[in-house]
Amino acid sequence: MLLYLFILGICIGSFLNVVIDRLPEGKKLNGRSKCDHCRRTLTPFELIPIVSWILQRGKSRCCGRKLSVQYPLIELATGIGFVFTYMHFQSFLWLGIFSVLLAIAVIDLKTQLIPDILVYILGGLALFALPFPPPILPALGSWAFLYVIWFITRGRGMGYGDVKLVFVLGLLAGYPGVIILFYTAFLTGALVGVILILGKYSGLKSKIPFGPFLILGIVISILYQNRIMDWWKGLL
């Protein structure tokens, strides 16, 4: 079962690469895949998840130029993620949630944009995956908190896409999960910002996408909420 989930995951990961590359540019997702450089239409052999990249040594068969390591990494991450997600939730809906979260995180890292359509899909999956009624108050509170920050900073602190995303993440986290979500997101975001500044990465320190940190926060909240809350209570 786990092997089948891994194979399914790397295949879905191949599609996620298409979503990550095309959706921010407004391109259709159902077109044939082409070489990143010379734009030749790829053969089925060149589209085998992970295997094609390894056999081609990370280079295009048609023009010999390097292919992005993003492709095998996303496929591998999706395969592994499917296994662990299903082991934790025993639900195929959560495999969809994992896939959308991964796509949002990578797109935000690459473009500093969070496509609305992915947030809507994530919200729909969350409503079906969660018990009824879903935790609306944590979702509204999360949205209001980031909206105030967005409004005060006039969008310089974070994009409005983060504000919309955190509403859905609030649904998934519930209470007190949202506290862990924000604590993790702001702590890791601050640490990365300090590292970039100290490392003098001037091209990166001015714009750090917040979406990946929010997604890291929801992952930590869902997986370790009980342990973290027990640890906090032990400190009081």
PDB file of C-alpha atoms in Angstrom:
ATOM      1  CA  MET A   1       0.000   0.000   0.000  1.00  0.00           C
ATOM      2  CA  LEU A   2       2.746   2.454   0.954  1.00  0.00           C
ATOM      3  CA  LEU A   3       4.669   1.702  -2.251  1.00  0.00           C
ATOM      4  CA  TYR A   4       1.557   2.435  -4.320  1.00  0.00           C
ATOM      5  CA  LEU A   5       1.074   5.688  -2.412  1.00  0.00           C
ATOM      6  CA  PHE A   6       4.679   6.665  -3.132  1.00  0.00           C
ATOM      7  CA  ILE A   7       4.287   5.932  -6.848  1.00  0.00           C
ATOM      8  CA  LEU A   8       1.009   7.862  -6.908  1.00  0.00           C
ATOM      9  CA  GLY A   9       2.739  10.703  -5.107  1.00  0.00           C
ATOM     10  CA  ILE A  10       5.615  11.059  -7.544  1.00  0.00           C
ATOM     11  CA  CYS A  11       3.138  11.026 -10.447  1.00  0.00           C
ATOM     12  CA  ILE A  12       1.068  13.749  -8.786  1.00  0.00           C
ATOM     13  CA  GLY A  13       4.328  15.559  -8.080  1.00  0.00           C
ATOM     14  CA  SER A  14       5.041  15.598 -11.810  1.00  0.00           C
ATOM     15  CA  PHE A  15       1.691  17.318 -12.350  1.00  0.00           C
ATOM     16  CA  LEU A  16       2.431  19.739  -9.500  1.00  0.00           C
ATOM     17  CA  ASN A  17       5.557  20.807 -11.391  1.00  0.00           C
ATOM     18  CA  VAL A  18       3.294  21.735 -14.301  1.00  0.00           C
ATOM     19  CA  VAL A  19       1.042  23.709 -11.952  1.00  0.00           C
ATOM     20  CA  ILE A  20       4.012  25.466 -10.337  1.00  0.00           C
ATOM     21  CA  ASP A  21       5.519  26.458 -13.682  1.00  0.00           C
ATOM     22  CA  ARG A  22       2.380  27.382 -15.631  1.00  0.00           C
ATOM     23  CA  LEU A  23      -0.269  28.652 -13.217  1.00  0.00           C
ATOM     24  CA  PRO A  24       1.517  31.885 -12.183  1.00  0.00           C
ATOM     25  CA  GLU A  25       1.968  32.739 -15.868  1.00  0.00           C
ATOM     26  CA  GLY A  26      -1.666  32.066 -16.730  1.00  0.00           C
ATOM     27  CA  LYS A  27      -0.818  29.176 -19.058  1.00  0.00           C
ATOM     28  CA  LYS A  28      -3.104  26.196 -19.656  1.00  0.00           C
ATOM     29  CA  LEU A  29      -2.311  23.121 -17.588  1.00  0.00           C
ATOM     30  CA  ASN A  30      -3.396  20.576 -20.217  1.00  0.00           C
ATOM     31  CA  GLY A  31      -0.855  21.386 -22.931  1.00  0.00           C
ATOM     32  CA  ARG A  32       2.043  19.096 -23.853  1.00  0.00           C
ATOM     33  CA  SER A  33       5.205  19.519 -21.816  1.00  0.00           C
ATOM     34  CA  LYS A  34       8.150  21.110 -23.625  1.00  0.00           C
ATOM     35  CA  CYS A  35      11.851  21.553 -23.020  1.00  0.00           C
ATOM     36  CA  ASP A  36      12.487  24.580 -20.805  1.00  0.00           C
ATOM     37  CA  HIS A  37      15.141  25.843 -23.213  1.00  0.00           C
ATOM     38  CA  CYS A  38      14.572  24.845 -26.856  1.00  0.00           C
ATOM     39  CA  ARG A  39      10.786  24.285 -26.450  1.00  0.00           C
ATOM     40  CA  ARG A  40      10.769  20.875 -28.169  1.00  0.00           C
ATOM     41  CA  THR A  41       7.784  18.734 -27.162  1.00  0.00           C
ATOM     42  CA  LEU A  42       8.951  16.094 -24.697  1.00  0.00           C
ATOM     43  CA  THR A  43       8.491  12.378 -25.305  1.00  0.00           C
ATOM     44  CA  PRO A  44       6.811  10.051 -22.751  1.00  0.00           C
ATOM     45  CA  PHE A  45      10.271   8.689 -21.838  1.00  0.00           C
ATOM     46  CA  GLU A  46      11.374  12.175 -20.832  1.00  0.00           C
ATOM     47  CA  LEU A  47       8.359  12.570 -18.544  1.00  0.00           C
ATOM     48  CA  ILE A  48       8.873   9.554 -16.262  1.00  0.00           C
ATOM     49  CA  PRO A  49       8.923  11.040 -12.741  1.00  0.00           C
ATOM     50  CA  ILE A  50      12.410  11.159 -11.161  1.00  0.00           C
ATOM     51  CA  VAL A  51      13.759   8.387 -13.443  1.00  0.00           C
ATOM     52  CA  SER A  52      13.982  10.569 -16.560  1.00  0.00           C
ATOM     53  CA  TRP A  53      15.899  13.306 -14.738  1.00  0.00           C
ATOM     54  CA  ILE A  54      18.386  10.773 -13.336  1.00  0.00           C
ATOM     55  CA  LEU A  55      18.923   8.918 -16.635  1.00  0.00           C
ATOM     56  CA  GLN A  56      19.421  12.216 -18.445  1.00  0.00           C
ATOM     57  CA  ARG A  57      21.812  13.364 -15.696  1.00  0.00           C
ATOM     58  CA  GLY A  58      19.776  16.477 -15.151  1.00  0.00           C
ATOM     59  CA  LYS A  59      20.165  17.647 -18.732  1.00  0.00           C
ATOM     60  CA  SER A  60      17.836  18.052 -21.689  1.00  0.00           C
ATOM     61  CA  ARG A  61      18.107  15.284 -24.304  1.00  0.00           C
ATOM     62  CA  CYS A  62      17.497  17.705 -27.148  1.00  0.00           C
ATOM     63  CA  CYS A  63      19.778  20.637 -26.342  1.00  0.00           C
ATOM     64  CA  GLY A  64      21.988  19.374 -23.521  1.00  0.00           C
ATOM     65  CA  ARG A  65      21.238  22.281 -21.201  1.00  0.00           C
ATOM     66  CA  LYS A  66      20.698  21.773 -17.478  1.00  0.00           C
ATOM     67  CA  LEU A  67      17.221  20.992 -16.200  1.00  0.00           C
ATOM     68  CA  SER A  68      15.979  22.416 -12.936  1.00  0.00           C
ATOM     69  CA  VAL A  69      16.444  20.207  -9.880  1.00  0.00           C
ATOM     70  CA  GLN A  70      12.969  21.390  -8.894  1.00  0.00           C
ATOM     71  CA  TYR A  71      11.402  18.606 -10.965  1.00  0.00           C
ATOM     72  CA  PRO A  72      12.797  15.530  -9.184  1.00  0.00           C
ATOM     73  CA  LEU A  73      12.726  17.257  -5.789  1.00  0.00           C
ATOM     74  CA  ILE A  74       9.005  18.071  -6.030  1.00  0.00           C
ATOM     75  CA  GLU A  75       8.229  14.573  -7.304  1.00  0.00           C
ATOM     76  CA  LEU A  76      10.220  12.963  -4.502  1.00  0.00           C
ATOM     77  CA  ALA A  77       8.773  15.286  -1.863  1.00  0.00           C
ATOM     78  CA  THR A  78       5.239  14.510  -3.036  1.00  0.00           C
ATOM     79  CA  GLY A  79       5.867  10.773  -2.989  1.00  0.00           C
ATOM     80  CA  ILE A  80       7.265  10.851   0.542  1.00  0.00           C
ATOM     81  CA  GLY A  81       4.602  13.330   1.631  1.00  0.00           C
ATOM     82  CA  PHE A  82       1.811  11.073   0.379  1.00  0.00           C
ATOM     83  CA  VAL A  83       3.126   8.164   2.436  1.00  0.00           C
ATOM     84  CA  PHE A  84       3.421  10.109   5.690  1.00  0.00           C
ATOM     85  CA  THR A  85       0.201  12.060   5.157  1.00  0.00           C
ATOM     86  CA  TYR A  86      -1.837   8.914   4.589  1.00  0.00           C
ATOM     87  CA  MET A  87      -0.204   7.191   7.554  1.00  0.00           C
ATOM     88  CA  HIS A  88      -1.250  10.119   9.754  1.00  0.00           C
ATOM     89  CA  PHE A  89      -4.775  10.832   8.450  1.00  0.00           C
ATOM     90  CA  GLN A  90      -5.861   7.663   6.591  1.00  0.00           C
ATOM     91  CA  SER A  91      -7.650   9.953   4.129  1.00  0.00           C
ATOM     92  CA  PHE A  92      -7.186  10.669   0.439  1.00  0.00           C
ATOM     93  CA  LEU A  93      -8.658  14.150   0.963  1.00  0.00           C
ATOM     94  CA  TRP A  94      -5.621  15.027   3.032  1.00  0.00           C
ATOM     95  CA  LEU A  95      -3.387  13.900   0.177  1.00  0.00           C
ATOM     96  CA  GLY A  96      -5.089  16.609  -1.882  1.00  0.00           C
ATOM     97  CA  ILE A  97      -4.581  19.146   0.903  1.00  0.00           C
ATOM     98  CA  PHE A  98      -0.895  18.237   1.097  1.00  0.00           C
ATOM     99  CA  SER A  99      -0.514  18.608  -2.678  1.00  0.00           C
ATOM    100  CA  VAL A 100      -2.099  22.064  -2.767  1.00  0.00           C
ATOM    101  CA  LEU A 101      -0.053  23.263   0.218  1.00  0.00           C
ATOM    102  CA  LEU A 102       3.153  22.114  -1.469  1.00  0.00           C
ATOM    103  CA  ALA A 103       2.232  23.850  -4.730  1.00  0.00           C
ATOM    104  CA  ILE A 104       1.381  27.101  -2.918  1.00  0.00           C
ATOM    105  CA  ALA A 105       4.638  27.054  -0.954  1.00  0.00           C
ATOM    106  CA  VAL A 106       6.837  26.546  -4.021  1.00  0.00           C
ATOM    107  CA  ILE A 107       4.950  29.071  -6.169  1.00  0.00           C
ATOM    108  CA  ASP A 108       5.226  31.687  -3.424  1.00  0.00           C
ATOM    109  CA  LEU A 109       8.943  30.984  -3.043  1.00  0.00           C
ATOM    110  CA  LYS A 110       9.502  31.418  -6.780  1.00  0.00           C
ATOM    111  CA  THR A 111       7.160  34.294  -7.578  1.00  0.00           C
ATOM    112  CA  GLN A 112       6.015  35.904  -4.287  1.00  0.00           C
ATOM    113  CA  LEU A 113       2.462  35.185  -5.465  1.00  0.00           C
ATOM    114  CA  ILE A 114      -0.262  32.882  -4.123  1.00  0.00           C
ATOM    115  CA  PRO A 115      -2.805  32.023  -6.846  1.00  0.00           C
ATOM    116  CA  ASP A 116      -6.387  32.519  -5.663  1.00  0.00           C
ATOM    117  CA  ILE A 117      -7.549  29.332  -7.384  1.00  0.00           C
ATOM    118  CA  LEU A 118      -5.252  27.215  -5.209  1.00  0.00           C
ATOM    119  CA  VAL A 119      -6.537  28.908  -2.048  1.00  0.00           C
ATOM    120  CA  TYR A 120     -10.127  28.200  -3.149  1.00  0.00           C
ATOM    121  CA  ILE A 121      -9.317  24.549  -3.897  1.00  0.00           C
ATOM    122  CA  LEU A 122      -7.578  24.239  -0.534  1.00  0.00           C
ATOM    123  CA  GLY A 123     -10.626  25.726   1.193  1.00  0.00           C
ATOM    124  CA  GLY A 124     -12.972  23.297  -0.532  1.00  0.00           C
ATOM    125  CA  LEU A 125     -10.840  20.301   0.401  1.00  0.00           C
ATOM    126  CA  ALA A 126     -10.606  21.546   3.992  1.00  0.00           C
ATOM    127  CA  LEU A 127     -14.379  21.816   4.327  1.00  0.00           C
ATOM    128  CA  PHE A 128     -14.817  18.230   3.152  1.00  0.00           C
ATOM    129  CA  ALA A 129     -11.946  16.876   5.276  1.00  0.00           C
ATOM    130  CA  LEU A 130     -12.863  18.576   8.562  1.00  0.00           C
ATOM    131  CA  PRO A 131     -15.675  17.598  10.948  1.00  0.00           C
ATOM    132  CA  PHE A 132     -18.846  19.703  10.752  1.00  0.00           C
ATOM    133  CA  PRO A 133     -19.074  22.479  11.785  1.00  0.00           C
ATOM    134  CA  PRO A 134     -15.548  23.619  10.877  1.00  0.00           C
ATOM    135  CA  PRO A 135     -13.681  25.950  13.280  1.00  0.00           C
ATOM    136  CA  ILE A 136     -14.819  29.259  11.803  1.00  0.00           C
ATOM    137  CA  LEU A 137     -13.737  31.458  14.729  1.00  0.00           C
ATOM    138  CA  PRO A 138     -10.028  30.478  14.556  1.00  0.00           C
ATOM    139  CA  ALA A 139     -10.170  31.007  10.786  1.00  0.00           C
ATOM    140  CA  LEU A 140     -11.738  34.468  11.135  1.00  0.00           C
ATOM    141  CA  GLY A 141      -9.337  35.392  13.923  1.00  0.00           C
ATOM    142  CA  SER A 142      -6.348  34.329  11.828  1.00  0.00           C
ATOM    143  CA  TRP A 143      -7.627  36.299   8.861  1.00  0.00           C
ATOM    144  CA  ALA A 144      -8.287  39.415  10.976  1.00  0.00           C
ATOM    145  CA  PHE A 145      -4.850  39.259  12.593  1.00  0.00           C
ATOM    146  CA  LEU A 146      -2.953  39.165   9.291  1.00  0.00           C
ATOM    147  CA  TYR A 147      -5.357  41.639   7.693  1.00  0.00           C
ATOM    148  CA  VAL A 148      -4.493  44.223  10.362  1.00  0.00           C
ATOM    149  CA  ILE A 149      -0.781  43.693   9.703  1.00  0.00           C
ATOM    150  CA  TRP A 150      -1.339  43.928   5.949  1.00  0.00           C
ATOM    151  CA  PHE A 151      -3.423  47.099   6.352  1.00  0.00           C
ATOM    152  CA  ILE A 152      -1.001  48.848   8.722  1.00  0.00           C
ATOM    153  CA  THR A 153       2.045  48.063   6.565  1.00  0.00           C
ATOM    154  CA  ARG A 154       0.103  48.845   3.362  1.00  0.00           C
ATOM    155  CA  GLY A 155       1.074  45.502   1.946  1.00  0.00           C
ATOM    156  CA  ARG A 156       4.800  45.945   2.512  1.00  0.00           C
ATOM    157  CA  GLY A 157       4.951  43.444   5.366  1.00  0.00           C
ATOM    158  CA  MET A 158       3.138  40.714   3.427  1.00  0.00           C
ATOM    159  CA  GLY A 159       0.877  40.249   0.435  1.00  0.00           C
ATOM    160  CA  TYR A 160      -2.886  39.954   0.545  1.00  0.00           C
ATOM    161  CA  GLY A 161      -2.518  36.407  -0.727  1.00  0.00           C
ATOM    162  CA  ASP A 162      -1.112  35.509   2.694  1.00  0.00           C
ATOM    163  CA  VAL A 163      -4.189  37.027   4.328  1.00  0.00           C
ATOM    164  CA  LYS A 164      -6.528  34.888   2.221  1.00  0.00           C
ATOM    165  CA  LEU A 165      -4.409  31.776   2.704  1.00  0.00           C
ATOM    166  CA  VAL A 166      -4.346  32.067   6.491  1.00  0.00           C
ATOM    167  CA  PHE A 167      -8.151  31.931   6.669  1.00  0.00           C
ATOM    168  CA  VAL A 168      -8.063  28.393   5.270  1.00  0.00           C
ATOM    169  CA  LEU A 169      -5.072  27.479   7.419  1.00  0.00           C
ATOM    170  CA  GLY A 170      -7.048  28.677  10.442  1.00  0.00           C
ATOM    171  CA  LEU A 171      -9.776  26.224   9.492  1.00  0.00           C
ATOM    172  CA  LEU A 172      -7.263  23.400   9.323  1.00  0.00           C
ATOM    173  CA  ALA A 173      -5.485  24.335  12.552  1.00  0.00           C
ATOM    174  CA  GLY A 174      -8.433  25.205  14.770  1.00  0.00           C
ATOM    175  CA  TYR A 175      -7.781  26.366  18.320  1.00  0.00           C
ATOM    176  CA  PRO A 176      -5.208  26.267  19.908  1.00  0.00           C
ATOM    177  CA  GLY A 177      -3.492  25.137  16.717  1.00  0.00           C
ATOM    178  CA  VAL A 178      -3.556  28.654  15.252  1.00  0.00           C
ATOM    179  CA  ILE A 179      -1.306  29.841  18.077  1.00  0.00           C
ATOM    180  CA  ILE A 180       1.312  27.261  17.132  1.00  0.00           C
ATOM    181  CA  LEU A 181       0.815  28.128  13.458  1.00  0.00           C
ATOM    182  CA  PHE A 182       1.600  31.806  13.974  1.00  0.00           C
ATOM    183  CA  TYR A 183       4.366  31.191  16.486  1.00  0.00           C
ATOM    184  CA  THR A 184       6.141  28.832  14.077  1.00  0.00           C
ATOM    185  CA  ALA A 185       5.588  31.053  11.028  1.00  0.00           C
ATOM    186  CA  PHE A 186       6.825  34.273  12.614  1.00  0.00           C
ATOM    187  CA  LEU A 187       9.733  32.613  14.416  1.00  0.00           C
ATOM    188  CA  THR A 188      11.056  30.790  11.349  1.00  0.00           C
ATOM    189  CA  GLY A 189      10.403  33.799   9.121  1.00  0.00           C
ATOM    190  CA  ALA A 190      12.385  36.036  11.468  1.00  0.00           C
ATOM    191  CA  LEU A 191      15.245  33.546  11.677  1.00  0.00           C
ATOM    192  CA  VAL A 192      15.499  33.256   7.909  1.00  0.00           C
ATOM    193  CA  GLY A 193      15.357  37.048   7.582  1.00  0.00           C
ATOM    194  CA  VAL A 194      18.226  37.472  10.049  1.00  0.00           C
ATOM    195  CA  ILE A 195      20.286  34.820   8.267  1.00  0.00           C
ATOM    196  CA  LEU A 196      19.763  36.546   4.912  1.00  0.00           C
ATOM    197  CA  ILE A 197      20.711  39.926   6.337  1.00  0.00           C
ATOM    198  CA  LEU A 198      23.827  38.593   8.077  1.00  0.00           C
ATOM    199  CA  GLY A 199      24.755  36.712   4.933  1.00  0.00           C
ATOM    200  CA  LYS A 200      24.314  39.935   2.944  1.00  0.00           C
ATOM    201  CA  TYR A 201      21.941  38.362   0.445  1.00  0.00           C
ATOM    202  CA  SER A 202      20.720  41.782  -0.632  1.00  0.00           C
ATOM    203  CA  GLY A 203      18.605  40.358  -3.415  1.00  0.00           C
ATOM    204  CA  LEU A 204      16.615  38.225  -0.987  1.00  0.00           C
ATOM    205  CA  LYS A 205      16.388  40.117   2.266  1.00  0.00           C
ATOM    206  CA  SER A 206      14.043  42.785   0.883  1.00  0.00           C
ATOM    207  CA  LYS A 207      11.366  40.275  -0.164  1.00  0.00           C
ATOM    208  CA  ILE A 208      10.805  37.114   1.796  1.00  0.00           C
ATOM    209  CA  PRO A 209       7.578  35.270   0.897  1.00  0.00           C
ATOM    210  CA  PHE A 210       5.567  34.532   4.039  1.00  0.00           C
ATOM    211  CA  GLY A 211       3.365  31.797   2.591  1.00  0.00           C
ATOM    212  CA  PRO A 212       5.935  28.980   3.010  1.00  0.00           C
ATOM    213  CA  PHE A 213       6.369  29.900   6.682  1.00  0.00           C
ATOM    214  CA  LEU A 214       2.600  29.831   7.217  1.00  0.00           C
ATOM    215  CA  ILE A 215       2.481  26.414   5.574  1.00  0.00           C
ATOM    216  CA  LEU A 216       5.352  25.195   7.747  1.00  0.00           C
ATOM    217  CA  GLY A 217       3.363  26.506  10.703  1.00  0.00           C
ATOM    218  CA  ILE A 218       0.251  24.525   9.788  1.00  0.00           C
ATOM    219  CA  VAL A 219       2.299  21.351   9.311  1.00  0.00           C
ATOM    220  CA  ILE A 220       3.932  21.723  12.734  1.00  0.00           C
ATOM    221  CA  SER A 221       0.581  22.599  14.295  1.00  0.00           C
ATOM    222  CA  ILE A 222      -1.224  19.573  12.861  1.00  0.00           C
ATOM    223  CA  LEU A 223       1.513  17.042  13.552  1.00  0.00           C
ATOM    224  CA  TYR A 224       2.777  18.210  16.937  1.00  0.00           C
ATOM    225  CA  GLN A 225      -0.017  20.286  18.477  1.00  0.00           C
ATOM    226  CA  ASN A 226      -0.621  17.961  21.415  1.00  0.00           C
ATOM    227  CA  ARG A 227       3.072  17.571  22.230  1.00  0.00           C
ATOM    228  CA  ILE A 228       3.713  21.307  22.035  1.00  0.00           C
ATOM    229  CA  MET A 229       0.696  22.163  24.196  1.00  0.00           C
ATOM    230  CA  ASP A 230       1.762  19.594  26.812  1.00  0.00           C
ATOM    231  CA  TRP A 231       5.265  21.091  26.790  1.00  0.00           C
ATOM    232  CA  TRP A 232       3.900  24.635  27.213  1.00  0.00           C
ATOM    233  CA  LYS A 233       1.655  23.531  30.081  1.00  0.00           C
ATOM    234  CA  GLY A 234       4.654  21.939  31.761  1.00  0.00           C
ATOM    235  CA  LEU A 235       6.450  25.294  31.718  1.00  0.00           C
ATOM    236  CA  LEU A 236       3.581  27.114  33.455  1.00  0.00           C
TER     237      LEU A 236
END
